[in-house]
Short mmCIF file of N, CA and C in Angstrom, two decimals:
data_model
loop_
_atom_site.label_atom_id
_atom_site.label_comp_id
_atom_site.label_asym_id
_atom_site.label_seq_id
_atom_site.Cartn_x
_atom_site.Cartn_y
_atom_site.Cartn_z
N MET A 1 174.84 27.07 47.45
CA MET A 1 175.63 26.16 48.23
C MET A 1 175.88 26.79 49.60
N ASN A 2 175.60 26.04 50.64
CA ASN A 2 175.81 26.53 52.00
C ASN A 2 177.26 26.30 52.42
N PRO A 3 177.82 27.24 53.19
CA PRO A 3 179.18 27.01 53.69
C PRO A 3 179.19 25.84 54.67
N LEU A 4 180.28 25.09 54.69
CA LEU A 4 180.38 23.93 55.56
C LEU A 4 180.68 24.31 57.00
N SER A 5 181.21 25.49 57.21
CA SER A 5 181.53 25.94 58.56
C SER A 5 180.51 26.99 58.98
N PRO A 6 179.70 26.69 60.00
CA PRO A 6 178.68 27.66 60.41
C PRO A 6 179.28 28.87 61.15
N TYR A 7 180.52 28.78 61.59
CA TYR A 7 181.10 29.86 62.37
C TYR A 7 181.84 30.89 61.52
N LEU A 8 182.39 30.47 60.41
CA LEU A 8 183.22 31.36 59.62
C LEU A 8 182.52 31.94 58.40
N ASN A 9 181.43 31.34 57.99
CA ASN A 9 180.73 31.75 56.79
C ASN A 9 181.64 31.65 55.57
N VAL A 10 182.52 30.61 55.58
CA VAL A 10 183.48 30.37 54.50
C VAL A 10 183.49 28.87 54.23
N ASP A 11 183.57 28.54 52.98
CA ASP A 11 183.71 27.13 52.61
C ASP A 11 185.16 26.71 52.84
N PRO A 12 185.45 25.75 53.76
CA PRO A 12 186.84 25.37 54.07
C PRO A 12 187.58 24.73 52.90
N ARG A 13 186.86 24.31 51.86
CA ARG A 13 187.55 23.72 50.71
C ARG A 13 188.43 24.73 50.00
N TYR A 14 188.12 26.02 50.16
CA TYR A 14 188.95 27.06 49.55
C TYR A 14 190.26 27.27 50.31
N LEU A 15 190.33 26.77 51.53
CA LEU A 15 191.51 26.99 52.38
C LEU A 15 192.55 25.88 52.27
N VAL A 16 192.25 24.84 51.52
CA VAL A 16 193.18 23.72 51.38
C VAL A 16 194.36 24.17 50.51
N GLN A 17 195.57 23.91 51.01
CA GLN A 17 196.77 24.26 50.26
C GLN A 17 197.46 22.97 49.83
N ASP A 18 197.63 22.81 48.55
CA ASP A 18 198.28 21.60 48.06
C ASP A 18 199.73 21.85 47.65
N THR A 19 200.16 23.09 47.66
CA THR A 19 201.55 23.40 47.32
C THR A 19 202.14 24.32 48.38
N ASP A 20 203.46 24.39 48.41
CA ASP A 20 204.14 25.31 49.31
C ASP A 20 203.90 26.73 48.81
N GLU A 21 203.55 27.60 49.73
CA GLU A 21 203.27 28.98 49.33
C GLU A 21 204.14 29.94 50.13
N PHE A 22 205.44 29.85 49.91
CA PHE A 22 206.32 30.83 50.51
C PHE A 22 207.18 31.43 49.41
N ILE A 23 207.65 32.61 49.67
CA ILE A 23 208.37 33.36 48.65
C ILE A 23 209.86 33.15 48.82
N LEU A 24 210.52 32.80 47.74
CA LEU A 24 211.97 32.63 47.72
C LEU A 24 212.58 33.66 46.79
N PRO A 25 213.76 34.14 47.11
CA PRO A 25 214.43 35.05 46.18
C PRO A 25 214.71 34.35 44.85
N THR A 26 214.87 35.13 43.82
CA THR A 26 215.10 34.58 42.49
C THR A 26 216.39 33.76 42.48
N GLY A 27 216.29 32.53 42.01
CA GLY A 27 217.45 31.66 41.91
C GLY A 27 217.76 30.91 43.19
N ALA A 28 216.99 31.09 44.25
CA ALA A 28 217.27 30.40 45.52
C ALA A 28 216.64 29.01 45.49
N ASN A 29 217.26 28.09 46.21
CA ASN A 29 216.68 26.75 46.31
C ASN A 29 215.91 26.62 47.62
N LYS A 30 215.14 25.55 47.74
CA LYS A 30 214.26 25.39 48.89
C LYS A 30 214.93 24.76 50.09
N THR A 31 216.19 24.41 50.00
CA THR A 31 216.88 23.82 51.14
C THR A 31 217.84 24.83 51.73
N ARG A 32 218.12 24.66 53.00
CA ARG A 32 219.05 25.56 53.67
C ARG A 32 220.48 25.13 53.39
N GLY A 33 221.31 26.11 53.20
CA GLY A 33 222.72 25.84 52.96
C GLY A 33 223.48 25.73 54.27
N ARG A 34 224.78 25.55 54.15
CA ARG A 34 225.63 25.40 55.32
C ARG A 34 225.63 26.64 56.20
N PHE A 35 225.60 27.81 55.59
CA PHE A 35 225.66 29.04 56.37
C PHE A 35 224.41 29.20 57.22
N GLU A 36 223.25 28.89 56.68
CA GLU A 36 222.01 29.00 57.45
C GLU A 36 221.97 27.95 58.56
N LEU A 37 222.49 26.76 58.29
CA LEU A 37 222.50 25.71 59.30
C LEU A 37 223.57 25.93 60.37
N ALA A 38 224.54 26.79 60.10
CA ALA A 38 225.62 27.03 61.06
C ALA A 38 225.08 27.60 62.37
N PHE A 39 224.10 28.48 62.29
CA PHE A 39 223.55 29.09 63.50
C PHE A 39 222.85 28.05 64.36
N PHE A 40 222.10 27.18 63.74
CA PHE A 40 221.43 26.10 64.48
C PHE A 40 222.46 25.16 65.09
N THR A 41 223.51 24.85 64.34
CA THR A 41 224.54 23.93 64.83
C THR A 41 225.26 24.50 66.04
N ILE A 42 225.66 25.75 65.96
CA ILE A 42 226.39 26.37 67.05
C ILE A 42 225.51 26.48 68.29
N GLY A 43 224.30 26.96 68.13
CA GLY A 43 223.39 27.09 69.27
C GLY A 43 223.03 25.75 69.87
N GLY A 44 222.77 24.77 69.02
CA GLY A 44 222.44 23.44 69.52
C GLY A 44 223.58 22.81 70.30
N CYS A 45 224.80 23.00 69.80
CA CYS A 45 225.97 22.44 70.51
C CYS A 45 226.19 23.15 71.84
N CYS A 46 225.99 24.46 71.88
CA CYS A 46 226.13 25.18 73.15
C CYS A 46 225.11 24.69 74.17
N MET A 47 223.88 24.53 73.74
CA MET A 47 222.83 24.08 74.67
C MET A 47 223.07 22.63 75.10
N THR A 48 223.49 21.79 74.17
CA THR A 48 223.79 20.40 74.51
C THR A 48 224.95 20.33 75.49
N GLY A 49 225.98 21.13 75.23
CA GLY A 49 227.12 21.17 76.13
C GLY A 49 226.74 21.66 77.52
N ALA A 50 225.88 22.67 77.58
CA ALA A 50 225.44 23.18 78.89
C ALA A 50 224.64 22.12 79.65
N ALA A 51 223.77 21.41 78.95
CA ALA A 51 222.97 20.37 79.62
C ALA A 51 223.86 19.22 80.08
N PHE A 52 224.75 18.77 79.21
CA PHE A 52 225.65 17.69 79.58
C PHE A 52 226.57 18.11 80.72
N GLY A 53 227.10 19.33 80.64
CA GLY A 53 227.97 19.83 81.69
C GLY A 53 227.24 19.99 83.02
N ALA A 54 226.00 20.41 82.98
CA ALA A 54 225.23 20.54 84.22
C ALA A 54 225.02 19.18 84.87
N MET A 55 224.71 18.19 84.06
CA MET A 55 224.53 16.84 84.61
C MET A 55 225.85 16.30 85.16
N ASN A 56 226.94 16.55 84.47
CA ASN A 56 228.25 16.13 84.94
C ASN A 56 228.63 16.88 86.22
N GLY A 57 228.32 18.17 86.28
CA GLY A 57 228.59 18.95 87.48
C GLY A 57 227.78 18.48 88.67
N LEU A 58 226.55 18.09 88.43
CA LEU A 58 225.72 17.54 89.51
C LEU A 58 226.32 16.23 90.01
N ARG A 59 226.76 15.39 89.10
CA ARG A 59 227.38 14.13 89.48
C ARG A 59 228.65 14.37 90.29
N LEU A 60 229.50 15.26 89.79
CA LEU A 60 230.74 15.56 90.50
C LEU A 60 230.48 16.23 91.84
N GLY A 61 229.52 17.15 91.88
CA GLY A 61 229.20 17.84 93.13
C GLY A 61 228.68 16.89 94.19
N LEU A 62 227.82 15.97 93.79
CA LEU A 62 227.31 14.99 94.75
C LEU A 62 228.42 14.05 95.21
N LYS A 63 229.31 13.70 94.31
CA LYS A 63 230.41 12.81 94.65
C LYS A 63 231.39 13.48 95.62
N GLU A 64 231.72 14.75 95.36
CA GLU A 64 232.69 15.45 96.20
C GLU A 64 232.14 15.83 97.57
N THR A 65 230.84 15.99 97.67
CA THR A 65 230.26 16.43 98.93
C THR A 65 229.50 15.32 99.64
N GLN A 66 229.78 14.08 99.31
CA GLN A 66 229.01 12.98 99.89
C GLN A 66 229.22 12.84 101.40
N ASN A 67 230.34 13.32 101.93
CA ASN A 67 230.60 13.21 103.37
C ASN A 67 230.05 14.39 104.16
N MET A 68 229.55 15.41 103.47
CA MET A 68 229.00 16.58 104.15
C MET A 68 227.51 16.37 104.41
N PRO A 69 226.99 16.91 105.52
CA PRO A 69 225.53 16.84 105.74
C PRO A 69 224.83 17.82 104.79
N TRP A 70 223.53 17.57 104.55
CA TRP A 70 222.78 18.47 103.69
C TRP A 70 222.66 19.82 104.39
N SER A 71 223.28 20.82 103.82
CA SER A 71 223.26 22.15 104.39
C SER A 71 223.49 23.16 103.26
N LYS A 72 223.44 24.44 103.60
CA LYS A 72 223.65 25.47 102.59
C LYS A 72 225.04 25.40 101.95
N PRO A 73 226.11 25.19 102.73
CA PRO A 73 227.42 25.10 102.07
C PRO A 73 227.50 23.95 101.06
N ARG A 74 226.87 22.83 101.36
CA ARG A 74 226.88 21.72 100.41
C ARG A 74 226.09 22.08 99.16
N ASN A 75 224.95 22.69 99.34
CA ASN A 75 224.13 23.10 98.19
C ASN A 75 224.87 24.09 97.31
N VAL A 76 225.56 25.05 97.96
CA VAL A 76 226.32 26.05 97.20
C VAL A 76 227.45 25.39 96.43
N GLN A 77 228.12 24.46 97.05
CA GLN A 77 229.23 23.77 96.38
C GLN A 77 228.72 22.96 95.19
N ILE A 78 227.59 22.30 95.35
CA ILE A 78 227.00 21.54 94.24
C ILE A 78 226.60 22.48 93.11
N LEU A 79 225.95 23.61 93.45
CA LEU A 79 225.55 24.56 92.42
C LEU A 79 226.77 25.17 91.71
N ASN A 80 227.83 25.40 92.45
CA ASN A 80 229.06 25.91 91.82
C ASN A 80 229.61 24.90 90.82
N MET A 81 229.61 23.63 91.18
CA MET A 81 230.09 22.59 90.26
C MET A 81 229.20 22.50 89.02
N VAL A 82 227.88 22.58 89.21
CA VAL A 82 226.95 22.52 88.08
C VAL A 82 227.20 23.70 87.14
N THR A 83 227.34 24.88 87.70
CA THR A 83 227.56 26.08 86.88
C THR A 83 228.91 26.03 86.17
N ARG A 84 229.93 25.65 86.87
CA ARG A 84 231.28 25.61 86.29
C ARG A 84 231.36 24.58 85.16
N GLN A 85 230.86 23.38 85.43
CA GLN A 85 230.92 22.34 84.40
C GLN A 85 230.01 22.66 83.22
N GLY A 86 228.84 23.23 83.47
CA GLY A 86 227.93 23.60 82.38
C GLY A 86 228.56 24.62 81.45
N ALA A 87 229.20 25.64 82.04
CA ALA A 87 229.85 26.66 81.22
C ALA A 87 231.04 26.09 80.46
N LEU A 88 231.79 25.23 81.11
CA LEU A 88 232.96 24.62 80.46
C LEU A 88 232.56 23.80 79.24
N TRP A 89 231.58 22.94 79.41
CA TRP A 89 231.16 22.09 78.30
C TRP A 89 230.45 22.88 77.20
N ALA A 90 229.66 23.89 77.59
CA ALA A 90 228.99 24.72 76.58
C ALA A 90 230.03 25.47 75.75
N ASN A 91 231.06 26.00 76.40
CA ASN A 91 232.11 26.71 75.70
C ASN A 91 232.88 25.77 74.77
N THR A 92 233.19 24.59 75.25
CA THR A 92 233.94 23.63 74.44
C THR A 92 233.16 23.20 73.20
N LEU A 93 231.93 22.75 73.38
CA LEU A 93 231.15 22.30 72.23
C LEU A 93 230.77 23.45 71.31
N GLY A 94 230.52 24.63 71.87
CA GLY A 94 230.22 25.80 71.04
C GLY A 94 231.42 26.18 70.18
N SER A 95 232.62 26.11 70.76
CA SER A 95 233.83 26.43 70.00
C SER A 95 234.05 25.43 68.87
N LEU A 96 233.85 24.16 69.17
CA LEU A 96 233.99 23.13 68.14
C LEU A 96 232.97 23.35 67.01
N ALA A 97 231.74 23.66 67.38
CA ALA A 97 230.70 23.88 66.36
C ALA A 97 231.01 25.11 65.52
N LEU A 98 231.54 26.15 66.15
CA LEU A 98 231.90 27.36 65.41
C LEU A 98 233.01 27.07 64.40
N LEU A 99 234.05 26.35 64.84
CA LEU A 99 235.13 26.00 63.93
C LEU A 99 234.63 25.12 62.78
N TYR A 100 233.83 24.11 63.12
CA TYR A 100 233.30 23.19 62.11
C TYR A 100 232.44 23.95 61.09
N SER A 101 231.57 24.82 61.58
CA SER A 101 230.70 25.57 60.67
C SER A 101 231.49 26.52 59.80
N ALA A 102 232.47 27.21 60.39
CA ALA A 102 233.28 28.15 59.60
C ALA A 102 234.07 27.40 58.52
N PHE A 103 234.71 26.30 58.88
CA PHE A 103 235.43 25.52 57.88
C PHE A 103 234.48 24.97 56.82
N GLY A 104 233.30 24.52 57.23
CA GLY A 104 232.33 23.99 56.27
C GLY A 104 231.89 25.03 55.26
N VAL A 105 231.61 26.25 55.73
CA VAL A 105 231.18 27.32 54.83
C VAL A 105 232.32 27.71 53.89
N ILE A 106 233.53 27.83 54.43
CA ILE A 106 234.68 28.21 53.60
C ILE A 106 234.95 27.16 52.52
N ILE A 107 234.90 25.90 52.91
CA ILE A 107 235.15 24.83 51.93
C ILE A 107 234.05 24.79 50.88
N GLU A 108 232.81 24.97 51.31
CA GLU A 108 231.70 24.96 50.35
C GLU A 108 231.84 26.11 49.35
N LYS A 109 232.16 27.30 49.83
CA LYS A 109 232.30 28.45 48.92
C LYS A 109 233.51 28.29 48.01
N THR A 110 234.58 27.67 48.52
CA THR A 110 235.79 27.48 47.71
C THR A 110 235.56 26.45 46.61
N ARG A 111 234.97 25.31 47.00
CA ARG A 111 234.76 24.23 46.02
C ARG A 111 233.56 24.48 45.13
N GLY A 112 232.57 25.20 45.63
CA GLY A 112 231.35 25.43 44.86
C GLY A 112 230.42 24.24 44.84
N ALA A 113 230.59 23.31 45.78
CA ALA A 113 229.75 22.12 45.84
C ALA A 113 229.43 21.82 47.30
N GLU A 114 228.27 21.23 47.51
CA GLU A 114 227.87 20.82 48.85
C GLU A 114 227.72 19.30 48.85
N ASP A 115 228.70 18.61 49.43
CA ASP A 115 228.63 17.17 49.50
C ASP A 115 229.31 16.69 50.79
N ASP A 116 229.44 15.38 50.92
CA ASP A 116 230.00 14.81 52.14
C ASP A 116 231.50 15.04 52.26
N LEU A 117 232.17 15.31 51.16
CA LEU A 117 233.59 15.63 51.23
C LEU A 117 233.82 16.90 52.04
N ASN A 118 232.93 17.87 51.89
CA ASN A 118 233.02 19.10 52.68
C ASN A 118 232.86 18.80 54.17
N THR A 119 231.94 17.92 54.50
CA THR A 119 231.68 17.57 55.89
C THR A 119 232.91 16.92 56.51
N VAL A 120 233.47 15.95 55.82
CA VAL A 120 234.63 15.23 56.34
C VAL A 120 235.84 16.15 56.43
N ALA A 121 236.04 16.99 55.42
CA ALA A 121 237.18 17.91 55.45
C ALA A 121 237.03 18.93 56.58
N ALA A 122 235.83 19.45 56.77
CA ALA A 122 235.60 20.42 57.84
C ALA A 122 235.82 19.79 59.20
N GLY A 123 235.36 18.56 59.39
CA GLY A 123 235.57 17.87 60.66
C GLY A 123 237.03 17.60 60.94
N THR A 124 237.76 17.21 59.90
CA THR A 124 239.20 16.95 60.06
C THR A 124 239.95 18.22 60.40
N MET A 125 239.65 19.29 59.69
CA MET A 125 240.33 20.56 59.95
C MET A 125 239.96 21.11 61.32
N THR A 126 238.73 20.92 61.74
CA THR A 126 238.31 21.36 63.08
C THR A 126 239.10 20.64 64.16
N GLY A 127 239.20 19.33 64.04
CA GLY A 127 239.96 18.57 65.02
C GLY A 127 241.43 18.97 65.05
N MET A 128 241.99 19.20 63.88
CA MET A 128 243.41 19.60 63.82
C MET A 128 243.64 20.97 64.46
N LEU A 129 242.78 21.93 64.15
CA LEU A 129 242.96 23.27 64.71
C LEU A 129 242.67 23.29 66.20
N TYR A 130 241.67 22.54 66.63
CA TYR A 130 241.31 22.55 68.05
C TYR A 130 242.42 21.96 68.91
N LYS A 131 243.10 20.96 68.40
CA LYS A 131 244.15 20.31 69.18
C LYS A 131 245.56 20.70 68.74
N CYS A 132 245.71 21.77 67.98
CA CYS A 132 247.03 22.15 67.48
C CYS A 132 247.96 22.67 68.58
N THR A 133 247.41 23.05 69.72
CA THR A 133 248.28 23.51 70.81
C THR A 133 249.09 22.38 71.41
N GLY A 134 248.72 21.15 71.13
CA GLY A 134 249.44 19.97 71.61
C GLY A 134 250.56 19.55 70.69
N GLY A 135 250.93 20.38 69.73
CA GLY A 135 251.99 20.04 68.80
C GLY A 135 251.47 19.23 67.63
N PHE A 136 252.43 18.69 66.87
CA PHE A 136 252.07 17.93 65.67
C PHE A 136 251.26 16.68 66.02
N ARG A 137 251.69 15.98 67.09
CA ARG A 137 250.95 14.77 67.50
C ARG A 137 249.53 15.09 67.93
N GLY A 138 249.37 16.16 68.69
CA GLY A 138 248.03 16.55 69.13
C GLY A 138 247.14 16.93 67.96
N ALA A 139 247.70 17.68 67.01
CA ALA A 139 246.94 18.05 65.82
C ALA A 139 246.56 16.81 65.01
N ALA A 140 247.48 15.86 64.90
CA ALA A 140 247.19 14.63 64.17
C ALA A 140 246.09 13.83 64.86
N ARG A 141 246.16 13.74 66.17
CA ARG A 141 245.10 13.02 66.91
C ARG A 141 243.75 13.72 66.76
N GLY A 142 243.76 15.04 66.89
CA GLY A 142 242.52 15.78 66.71
C GLY A 142 241.95 15.63 65.32
N GLY A 143 242.84 15.67 64.31
CA GLY A 143 242.39 15.48 62.94
C GLY A 143 241.82 14.10 62.71
N LEU A 144 242.44 13.09 63.28
CA LEU A 144 241.91 11.73 63.14
C LEU A 144 240.56 11.58 63.85
N ALA A 145 240.44 12.21 65.02
CA ALA A 145 239.15 12.15 65.72
C ALA A 145 238.06 12.85 64.90
N GLY A 146 238.37 14.02 64.35
CA GLY A 146 237.41 14.72 63.51
C GLY A 146 237.07 13.95 62.25
N LEU A 147 238.08 13.33 61.64
CA LEU A 147 237.87 12.51 60.45
C LEU A 147 236.97 11.33 60.76
N ALA A 148 237.23 10.66 61.88
CA ALA A 148 236.42 9.50 62.24
C ALA A 148 234.97 9.89 62.53
N LEU A 149 234.77 10.94 63.32
CA LEU A 149 233.41 11.34 63.68
C LEU A 149 232.61 11.82 62.47
N THR A 150 233.21 12.64 61.63
CA THR A 150 232.46 13.13 60.48
C THR A 150 232.28 12.05 59.42
N SER A 151 233.21 11.11 59.32
CA SER A 151 233.02 9.98 58.40
C SER A 151 231.86 9.10 58.85
N LEU A 152 231.77 8.86 60.15
CA LEU A 152 230.63 8.10 60.67
C LEU A 152 229.32 8.84 60.42
N TYR A 153 229.33 10.16 60.60
CA TYR A 153 228.13 10.95 60.33
C TYR A 153 227.75 10.87 58.86
N ALA A 154 228.72 11.01 57.97
CA ALA A 154 228.44 10.94 56.54
C ALA A 154 227.93 9.56 56.15
N LEU A 155 228.49 8.53 56.75
CA LEU A 155 228.02 7.16 56.49
C LEU A 155 226.58 6.99 56.97
N TYR A 156 226.29 7.48 58.16
CA TYR A 156 224.92 7.39 58.70
C TYR A 156 223.95 8.19 57.85
N ASN A 157 224.38 9.35 57.41
CA ASN A 157 223.52 10.23 56.64
C ASN A 157 223.17 9.66 55.27
N ASN A 158 224.04 8.83 54.72
CA ASN A 158 223.84 8.26 53.38
C ASN A 158 223.57 6.77 53.41
N TRP A 159 223.20 6.23 54.53
CA TRP A 159 223.04 4.78 54.67
C TRP A 159 221.98 4.24 53.73
N GLU A 160 220.84 4.89 53.62
CA GLU A 160 219.76 4.40 52.75
C GLU A 160 220.19 4.43 51.29
N HIS A 161 220.88 5.48 50.91
CA HIS A 161 221.36 5.59 49.52
C HIS A 161 222.38 4.49 49.21
N MET A 162 223.28 4.24 50.16
CA MET A 162 224.30 3.21 49.95
C MET A 162 223.67 1.82 49.94
N LYS A 163 222.69 1.62 50.82
CA LYS A 163 222.02 0.32 50.87
C LYS A 163 221.28 0.06 49.55
N GLY A 164 220.65 1.09 49.00
CA GLY A 164 219.97 0.94 47.71
C GLY A 164 220.94 0.68 46.58
N SER A 165 222.11 1.32 46.62
CA SER A 165 223.12 1.12 45.57
C SER A 165 223.68 -0.29 45.63
N LEU A 166 223.94 -0.79 46.84
CA LEU A 166 224.45 -2.15 46.98
C LEU A 166 223.43 -3.18 46.55
N LEU A 167 222.17 -2.89 46.83
CA LEU A 167 221.10 -3.82 46.44
C LEU A 167 220.99 -3.89 44.92
N GLN A 168 221.10 -2.75 44.24
CA GLN A 168 221.03 -2.72 42.79
C GLN A 168 222.23 -3.43 42.16
N GLN A 169 223.40 -3.29 42.77
CA GLN A 169 224.58 -3.92 42.22
C GLN A 169 224.54 -5.44 42.37
N SER A 170 223.89 -5.92 43.40
CA SER A 170 223.83 -7.36 43.62
C SER A 170 222.85 -8.05 42.68
N LEU A 171 221.95 -7.27 42.08
CA LEU A 171 220.98 -7.88 41.15
C LEU A 171 221.52 -8.00 39.81
#
């Protein structure tokens, strides 16, 4: 039998992989847990915050310097606004992501289960702690905002499952 690839002198049919071939520690599952996803969440929120803040800083810089002619001082002022707003938003979203991830990991380890209740509880606690400097009312508002956002996320994340359950119940 001649090899099908004239360059490799190997039959490519031997290279086909039909199963996952990576090594997992004994007893580990194939999905990432909350702790592994925390790093992606925190980094992603920091980068998103920096991008959003930079765009907001550009908008504010152009708005504040609209009466100035194009010159170096105007450019410097715009760049200062971009840098300041980018850092502010990156810090804010990164802090929120850190709190959310820490609460999520703690709740998961405490309860011993990974479900949407952990997500909603972590979001509520994050909002409460982040806004606790505003007193009881501020903490309550922050908790409600966290509850609403994470509930919407949990609803979105399980929409297909819920739609299938409702369809089965109607039959």
